[in-house]
């Protein structure tokens, strides 16, 4: 069903507009004789080996399509500020502790839009196995990996490099490969998962769903709503998992691991390894999110900023490319269900008053996601176009 909704939406260079193609061949035919960059992108895409394939082939320079215009390149980054870390220990036992944690989560969501959690209930061994299994997927034989390579976002398992590769507003391709899984409400069957990471991802998903629900309860209480408000609104729930592999990069200063963006869903729970590279925009400066063994990074997405009427912030973030070592991260998104295509998301009535009128128009998931997808990760927030 999702497949029908999204089709193959690509930019038709000749017609200079978005167009829907049912086959990549049709798309290729339309761009003959056009821009060189496009043929480089297609050649790269056709290898189905991703950025990892480039690195394996022994390149020692970043190819042109990955080189950012200078204004988009990374400059300095502040590191000497304490990034919020919230200890969830005792959350289920002590009402006073619970209230303290609600306050910390609310403060961090209002100011940073980002925080890390420790003592969150997911064993460190599960986190490490998740990072290992997903890494093994990317580092296995390309021929096995290739069978999952697709740009069809109606698939339940999507291995690709730069989902927005052909988006015209994206200044350059990014130095990463990714694999995406729809986990709830309709997860892939065990046979549909890649062998390298299927079992551990199914396990991890159970743990992270529980944590995601606890976080949504804390966030609901932080808004002064019933504990289950956001969970109920999401209808228990849409969850997807996006695993990124950032190969080591010979010229990291010229490109980016994932370019500046905000996440669209309600919340993201991100597991990262110890290489580092994730940065968050805070008070107009970029800050590193330091890797902490056993911790998870949580951030607010656009839908929660919209529904909380700007109380919680969906903050821009990025991951820089690194020279020494390949980096793994696993982002789990909790949010709206794309199968409920007509459901409206809008600022929560209970939060509105004469002094706090709605700041956003209502939207549907499909409308919002299509807008984000066409736009690509171009460094601008999709929320802006829904502002009243
Ligand atoms: C994302 C994201 C950051 C990272 O997947 O939306 O921001 O560190 N990932 O991989
Ligand atoms: Ni993100």
PDB file of N, CA and C in Angstrom, residues 49-122:
ATOM      1  N   UNK A  49      27.045  -1.002  -4.710  1.00  0.00           N
ATOM      2  CA  UNK A  49      28.061  -1.330  -3.707  1.00  0.00           C
ATOM      3  C   UNK A  49      28.262  -0.176  -2.737  1.00  0.00           C
ATOM      4  N   UNK A  50      27.571   0.939  -2.988  1.00  0.00           N
ATOM      5  CA  UNK A  50      27.606   2.071  -2.068  1.00  0.00           C
ATOM      6  C   UNK A  50      28.980   2.714  -1.942  1.00  0.00           C
ATOM      7  N   UNK A  51      29.089   3.571  -0.932  1.00  0.00           N
ATOM      8  CA  UNK A  51      30.353   4.262  -0.673  1.00  0.00           C
ATOM      9  C   UNK A  51      31.406   3.238  -0.231  1.00  0.00           C
ATOM     10  N   UNK A  52      30.949   2.208   0.466  1.00  0.00           N
ATOM     11  CA  UNK A  52      31.870   1.139   0.881  1.00  0.00           C
ATOM     12  C   UNK A  52      32.569   0.549  -0.341  1.00  0.00           C
ATOM     13  N   UNK A  53      31.818   0.398  -1.449  1.00  0.00           N
ATOM     14  CA  UNK A  53      32.392  -0.139  -2.682  1.00  0.00           C
ATOM     15  C   UNK A  53      33.493   0.766  -3.221  1.00  0.00           C
ATOM     16  N   UNK A  54      33.280   2.084  -3.120  1.00  0.00           N
ATOM     17  CA  UNK A  54      34.310   3.036  -3.588  1.00  0.00           C
ATOM     18  C   UNK A  54      35.577   2.879  -2.761  1.00  0.00           C
ATOM     19  N   UNK A  55      35.380   2.816  -1.452  1.00  0.00           N
ATOM     20  CA  UNK A  55      36.533   2.700  -0.550  1.00  0.00           C
ATOM     21  C   UNK A  55      37.270   1.381  -0.819  1.00  0.00           C
ATOM     22  N   UNK A  56      36.489   0.308  -0.997  1.00  0.00           N
ATOM     23  CA  UNK A  56      37.111  -1.000  -1.263  1.00  0.00           C
ATOM     24  C   UNK A  56      37.891  -1.001  -2.570  1.00  0.00           C
ATOM     25  N   UNK A  57      37.475  -0.148  -3.517  1.00  0.00           N
ATOM     26  CA  UNK A  57      38.176  -0.134  -4.801  1.00  0.00           C
ATOM     27  C   UNK A  57      39.506   0.616  -4.699  1.00  0.00           C
ATOM     28  N   UNK A  58      39.760   1.193  -3.539  1.00  0.00           N
ATOM     29  CA  UNK A  58      41.078   1.765  -3.286  1.00  0.00           C
ATOM     30  C   UNK A  58      41.200   3.260  -3.597  1.00  0.00           C
ATOM     31  N   UNK A  59      40.086   3.951  -3.780  1.00  0.00           N
ATOM     32  CA  UNK A  59      40.198   5.385  -4.078  1.00  0.00           C
ATOM     33  C   UNK A  59      40.909   6.126  -2.933  1.00  0.00           C
ATOM     34  N   UNK A  60      41.664   7.151  -3.294  1.00  0.00           N
ATOM     35  CA  UNK A  60      42.268   7.949  -2.225  1.00  0.00           C
ATOM     36  C   UNK A  60      41.851   9.416  -2.310  1.00  0.00           C
ATOM     37  N   UNK A  61      40.860   9.674  -3.177  1.00  0.00           N
ATOM     38  CA  UNK A  61      40.273  11.019  -3.260  1.00  0.00           C
ATOM     39  C   UNK A  61      38.756  10.860  -3.261  1.00  0.00           C
ATOM     40  N   UNK A  62      38.077  11.853  -2.726  1.00  0.00           N
ATOM     41  CA  UNK A  62      36.616  11.823  -2.738  1.00  0.00           C
ATOM     42  C   UNK A  62      36.123  12.162  -4.144  1.00  0.00           C
ATOM     43  N   UNK A  63      35.310  11.294  -4.780  1.00  0.00           N
ATOM     44  CA  UNK A  63      34.826  11.612  -6.131  1.00  0.00           C
ATOM     45  C   UNK A  63      33.969  12.893  -6.143  1.00  0.00           C
ATOM     46  N   UNK A  64      33.957  13.531  -7.307  1.00  0.00           N
ATOM     47  CA  UNK A  64      33.327  14.833  -7.477  1.00  0.00           C
ATOM     48  C   UNK A  64      31.902  14.925  -6.905  1.00  0.00           C
ATOM     49  N   UNK A  65      31.089  13.902  -7.140  1.00  0.00           N
ATOM     50  CA  UNK A  65      29.677  14.029  -6.718  1.00  0.00           C
ATOM     51  C   UNK A  65      29.509  14.096  -5.196  1.00  0.00           C
ATOM     52  N   UNK A  66      30.577  13.771  -4.460  1.00  0.00           N
ATOM     53  CA  UNK A  66      30.493  13.838  -2.996  1.00  0.00           C
ATOM     54  C   UNK A  66      31.073  15.147  -2.449  1.00  0.00           C
ATOM     55  N   UNK A  67      31.654  15.968  -3.345  1.00  0.00           N
ATOM     56  CA  UNK A  67      32.344  17.172  -2.855  1.00  0.00           C
ATOM     57  C   UNK A  67      31.350  18.323  -2.667  1.00  0.00           C
ATOM     58  N   UNK A  68      31.288  18.799  -1.449  1.00  0.00           N
ATOM     59  CA  UNK A  68      30.358  19.881  -1.127  1.00  0.00           C
ATOM     60  C   UNK A  68      30.915  21.223  -1.575  1.00  0.00           C
ATOM     61  N   UNK A  69      30.056  22.133  -2.051  1.00  0.00           N
ATOM     62  CA  UNK A  69      30.524  23.493  -2.261  1.00  0.00           C
ATOM     63  C   UNK A  69      31.049  24.034  -0.920  1.00  0.00           C
ATOM     64  N   UNK A  70      32.090  24.886  -0.965  1.00  0.00           N
ATOM     65  CA  UNK A  70      32.752  25.299   0.287  1.00  0.00           C
ATOM     66  C   UNK A  70      31.800  25.787   1.379  1.00  0.00           C
ATOM     67  N   UNK A  71      30.735  26.485   1.020  1.00  0.00           N
ATOM     68  CA  UNK A  71      29.895  27.032   2.103  1.00  0.00           C
ATOM     69  C   UNK A  71      29.195  25.940   2.932  1.00  0.00           C
ATOM     70  N   UNK A  72      29.115  24.734   2.403  1.00  0.00           N
ATOM     71  CA  UNK A  72      28.459  23.646   3.154  1.00  0.00           C
ATOM     72  C   UNK A  72      29.443  22.809   3.957  1.00  0.00           C
ATOM     73  N   UNK A  73      30.735  23.086   3.809  1.00  0.00           N
ATOM     74  CA  UNK A  73      31.712  22.213   4.481  1.00  0.00           C
ATOM     75  C   UNK A  73      31.790  22.518   5.974  1.00  0.00           C
ATOM     76  N   UNK A  74      32.318  21.553   6.710  1.00  0.00           N
ATOM     77  CA  UNK A  74      32.383  21.689   8.167  1.00  0.00           C
ATOM     78  C   UNK A  74      33.465  22.674   8.559  1.00  0.00           C
ATOM     79  N   UNK A  75      33.097  23.581   9.433  1.00  0.00           N
ATOM     80  CA  UNK A  75      34.121  24.497   9.948  1.00  0.00           C
ATOM     81  C   UNK A  75      34.428  24.069  11.390  1.00  0.00           C
ATOM     82  N   UNK A  76      34.314  24.977  12.329  1.00  0.00           N
ATOM     83  CA  UNK A  76      34.693  24.579  13.689  1.00  0.00           C
ATOM     84  C   UNK A  76      33.514  23.965  14.430  1.00  0.00           C
ATOM     85  N   UNK A  77      33.828  23.297  15.488  1.00  0.00           N
ATOM     86  CA  UNK A  77      32.774  22.695  16.298  1.00  0.00           C
ATOM     87  C   UNK A  77      33.134  22.861  17.765  1.00  0.00           C
ATOM     88  N   UNK A  78      32.194  23.395  18.545  1.00  0.00           N
ATOM     89  CA  UNK A  78      32.417  23.545  19.982  1.00  0.00           C
ATOM     90  C   UNK A  78      32.282  22.183  20.646  1.00  0.00           C
ATOM     91  N   UNK A  79      33.189  21.869  21.550  1.00  0.00           N
ATOM     92  CA  UNK A  79      33.031  20.586  22.223  1.00  0.00           C
ATOM     93  C   UNK A  79      32.920  20.765  23.734  1.00  0.00           C
ATOM     94  N   UNK A  80      33.358  21.920  24.233  1.00  0.00           N
ATOM     95  CA  UNK A  80      33.454  22.071  25.691  1.00  0.00           C
ATOM     96  C   UNK A  80      32.151  22.601  26.298  1.00  0.00           C
ATOM     97  N   UNK A  81      31.125  21.832  26.204  1.00  0.00           N
ATOM     98  CA  UNK A  81      29.885  22.175  26.888  1.00  0.00           C
ATOM     99  C   UNK A  81      29.248  20.847  27.238  1.00  0.00           C
ATOM    100  N   UNK A  82      28.572  20.801  28.390  1.00  0.00           N
ATOM    101  CA  UNK A  82      28.065  19.474  28.730  1.00  0.00           C
ATOM    102  C   UNK A  82      26.736  19.230  28.037  1.00  0.00           C
ATOM    103  N   UNK A  83      26.745  18.196  27.248  1.00  0.00           N
ATOM    104  CA  UNK A  83      25.575  17.783  26.506  1.00  0.00           C
ATOM    105  C   UNK A  83      24.676  17.014  27.486  1.00  0.00           C
ATOM    106  N   UNK A  84      23.332  17.271  27.487  1.00  0.00           N
ATOM    107  CA  UNK A  84      22.498  16.637  28.526  1.00  0.00           C
ATOM    108  C   UNK A  84      22.526  15.108  28.507  1.00  0.00           C
ATOM    109  N   UNK A  85      22.795  14.544  29.666  1.00  0.00           N
ATOM    110  CA  UNK A  85      22.747  13.076  29.834  1.00  0.00           C
ATOM    111  C   UNK A  85      21.756  12.810  30.968  1.00  0.00           C
ATOM    112  N   UNK A  86      20.737  12.025  30.685  1.00  0.00           N
ATOM    113  CA  UNK A  86      19.688  11.790  31.689  1.00  0.00           C
ATOM    114  C   UNK A  86      19.729  10.329  32.144  1.00  0.00           C
ATOM    115  N   UNK A  87      19.815  10.165  33.461  1.00  0.00           N
ATOM    116  CA  UNK A  87      19.877   8.827  34.040  1.00  0.00           C
ATOM    117  C   UNK A  87      18.438   8.360  34.320  1.00  0.00           C
ATOM    118  N   UNK A  88      18.040   7.267  33.697  1.00  0.00           N
ATOM    119  CA  UNK A  88      16.651   6.801  33.865  1.00  0.00           C
ATOM    120  C   UNK A  88      16.512   5.791  35.011  1.00  0.00           C
ATOM    121  N   UNK A  89      17.583   5.612  35.763  1.00  0.00           N
ATOM    122  CA  UNK A  89      17.551   4.621  36.851  1.00  0.00           C
ATOM    123  C   UNK A  89      16.448   4.979  37.862  1.00  0.00           C
ATOM    124  N   UNK A  90      15.682   3.991  38.228  1.00  0.00           N
ATOM    125  CA  UNK A  90      14.671   4.196  39.268  1.00  0.00           C
ATOM    126  C   UNK A  90      13.357   4.759  38.746  1.00  0.00           C
ATOM    127  N   UNK A  91      13.258   4.882  37.447  1.00  0.00           N
ATOM    128  CA  UNK A  91      12.097   5.536  36.843  1.00  0.00           C
ATOM    129  C   UNK A  91      10.763   4.851  37.209  1.00  0.00           C
ATOM    130  N   UNK A  92      10.806   3.525  37.353  1.00  0.00           N
ATOM    131  CA  UNK A  92       9.560   2.802  37.618  1.00  0.00           C
ATOM    132  C   UNK A  92       9.296   2.615  39.113  1.00  0.00           C
ATOM    133  N   UNK A  93      10.264   3.009  39.941  1.00  0.00           N
ATOM    134  CA  UNK A  93      10.131   2.675  41.355  1.00  0.00           C
ATOM    135  C   UNK A  93       9.718   3.847  42.223  1.00  0.00           C
ATOM    136  N   UNK A  94      10.181   5.028  41.875  1.00  0.00           N
ATOM    137  CA  UNK A  94      10.089   6.134  42.812  1.00  0.00           C
ATOM    138  C   UNK A  94       9.389   7.322  42.129  1.00  0.00           C
ATOM    139  N   UNK A  95       8.170   7.701  42.613  1.00  0.00           N
ATOM    140  CA  UNK A  95       7.432   8.794  41.955  1.00  0.00           C
ATOM    141  C   UNK A  95       8.191  10.129  41.968  1.00  0.00           C
ATOM    142  N   UNK A  96       8.995  10.351  43.013  1.00  0.00           N
ATOM    143  CA  UNK A  96       9.748  11.623  43.078  1.00  0.00           C
ATOM    144  C   UNK A  96      10.816  11.634  41.991  1.00  0.00           C
ATOM    145  N   UNK A  97      11.481  10.495  41.888  1.00  0.00           N
ATOM    146  CA  UNK A  97      12.510  10.332  40.837  1.00  0.00           C
ATOM    147  C   UNK A  97      11.846  10.511  39.447  1.00  0.00           C
ATOM    148  N   UNK A  98      10.678   9.916  39.312  1.00  0.00           N
ATOM    149  CA  UNK A  98       9.973   9.995  38.021  1.00  0.00           C
ATOM    150  C   UNK A  98       9.730  11.460  37.643  1.00  0.00           C
ATOM    151  N   UNK A  99       9.271  12.224  38.615  1.00  0.00           N
ATOM    152  CA  UNK A  99       8.977  13.637  38.368  1.00  0.00           C
ATOM    153  C   UNK A  99      10.257  14.393  37.993  1.00  0.00           C
ATOM    154  N   UNK A 100      11.350  14.057  38.678  1.00  0.00           N
ATOM    155  CA  UNK A 100      12.646  14.706  38.360  1.00  0.00           C
ATOM    156  C   UNK A 100      13.046  14.398  36.913  1.00  0.00           C
ATOM    157  N   UNK A 101      12.831  13.147  36.525  1.00  0.00           N
ATOM    158  CA  UNK A 101      13.217  12.750  35.161  1.00  0.00           C
ATOM    159  C   UNK A 101      12.328  13.454  34.131  1.00  0.00           C
ATOM    160  N   UNK A 102      11.025  13.572  34.433  1.00  0.00           N
ATOM    161  CA  UNK A 102      10.121  14.308  33.533  1.00  0.00           C
ATOM    162  C   UNK A 102      10.661  15.729  33.329  1.00  0.00           C
ATOM    163  N   UNK A 103      11.069  16.367  34.424  1.00  0.00           N
ATOM    164  CA  UNK A 103      11.567  17.747  34.332  1.00  0.00           C
ATOM    165  C   UNK A 103      12.824  17.826  33.471  1.00  0.00           C
ATOM    166  N   UNK A 104      13.724  16.855  33.664  1.00  0.00           N
ATOM    167  CA  UNK A 104      14.980  16.874  32.882  1.00  0.00           C
ATOM    168  C   UNK A 104      14.698  16.648  31.405  1.00  0.00           C
ATOM    169  N   UNK A 105      13.794  15.709  31.117  1.00  0.00           N
ATOM    170  CA  UNK A 105      13.467  15.408  29.717  1.00  0.00           C
ATOM    171  C   UNK A 105      12.811  16.637  29.081  1.00  0.00           C
ATOM    172  N   UNK A 106      11.908  17.277  29.827  1.00  0.00           N
ATOM    173  CA  UNK A 106      11.246  18.467  29.291  1.00  0.00           C
ATOM    174  C   UNK A 106      12.271  19.585  29.029  1.00  0.00           C
ATOM    175  N   UNK A 107      13.142  19.826  30.002  1.00  0.00           N
ATOM    176  CA  UNK A 107      14.136  20.899  29.834  1.00  0.00           C
ATOM    177  C   UNK A 107      15.017  20.641  28.618  1.00  0.00           C
ATOM    178  N   UNK A 108      15.510  19.405  28.507  1.00  0.00           N
ATOM    179  CA  UNK A 108      16.403  19.091  27.384  1.00  0.00           C
ATOM    180  C   UNK A 108      15.653  19.192  26.059  1.00  0.00           C
ATOM    181  N   UNK A 109      14.384  18.801  26.042  1.00  0.00           N
ATOM    182  CA  UNK A 109      13.615  18.825  24.792  1.00  0.00           C
ATOM    183  C   UNK A 109      13.268  20.247  24.378  1.00  0.00           C
ATOM    184  N   UNK A 110      13.180  21.137  25.384  1.00  0.00           N
ATOM    185  CA  UNK A 110      12.878  22.537  25.069  1.00  0.00           C
ATOM    186  C   UNK A 110      14.114  23.307  24.621  1.00  0.00           C
ATOM    187  N   UNK A 111      15.272  22.926  25.178  1.00  0.00           N
ATOM    188  CA  UNK A 111      16.460  23.730  24.900  1.00  0.00           C
ATOM    189  C   UNK A 111      17.341  23.121  23.804  1.00  0.00           C
ATOM    190  N   UNK A 112      17.630  21.848  23.937  1.00  0.00           N
ATOM    191  CA  UNK A 112      18.520  21.185  22.968  1.00  0.00           C
ATOM    192  C   UNK A 112      17.758  20.424  21.887  1.00  0.00           C
ATOM    193  N   UNK A 113      16.579  19.906  22.256  1.00  0.00           N
ATOM    194  CA  UNK A 113      15.879  18.980  21.360  1.00  0.00           C
ATOM    195  C   UNK A 113      16.579  17.625  21.287  1.00  0.00           C
ATOM    196  N   UNK A 114      17.621  17.464  22.089  1.00  0.00           N
ATOM    197  CA  UNK A 114      18.490  16.285  22.074  1.00  0.00           C
ATOM    198  C   UNK A 114      18.930  15.970  23.492  1.00  0.00           C
ATOM    199  N   UNK A 115      19.071  14.707  23.812  1.00  0.00           N
ATOM    200  CA  UNK A 115      19.727  14.322  25.059  1.00  0.00           C
ATOM    201  C   UNK A 115      20.172  12.869  24.939  1.00  0.00           C
ATOM    202  N   UNK A 116      21.036  12.453  25.866  1.00  0.00           N
ATOM    203  CA  UNK A 116      21.404  11.032  25.893  1.00  0.00           C
ATOM    204  C   UNK A 116      20.752  10.416  27.126  1.00  0.00           C
ATOM    205  N   UNK A 117      20.442   9.119  27.043  1.00  0.00           N
ATOM    206  CA  UNK A 117      19.916   8.427  28.227  1.00  0.00           C
ATOM    207  C   UNK A 117      20.843   7.274  28.600  1.00  0.00           C
ATOM    208  N   UNK A 118      21.011   7.131  29.920  1.00  0.00           N
ATOM    209  CA  UNK A 118      21.752   5.969  30.435  1.00  0.00           C
ATOM    210  C   UNK A 118      20.838   5.224  31.424  1.00  0.00           C
ATOM    211  N   UNK A 119      21.187   3.999  31.733  1.00  0.00           N
ATOM    212  CA  UNK A 119      20.333   3.131  32.570  1.00  0.00           C
ATOM    213  C   UNK A 119      18.909   3.072  32.019  1.00  0.00           C
ATOM    214  N   UNK A 120      18.831   2.855  30.727  1.00  0.00           N
ATOM    215  CA  UNK A 120      17.549   2.890  30.002  1.00  0.00           C
ATOM    216  C   UNK A 120      16.907   1.514  29.904  1.00  0.00           C
ATOM    217  N   UNK A 121      17.573   0.497  30.448  1.00  0.00           N
ATOM    218  CA  UNK A 121      16.960  -0.832  30.459  1.00  0.00           C
ATOM    219  C   UNK A 121      17.374  -1.739  29.307  1.00  0.00           C
ATOM    220  N   UNK A 122      18.074  -1.214  28.314  1.00  0.00           N
ATOM    221  CA  UNK A 122      18.529  -2.103  27.235  1.00  0.00           C
ATOM    222  C   UNK A 122      19.959  -2.545  27.558  1.00  0.00           C
TER     223      UNK A 122
END
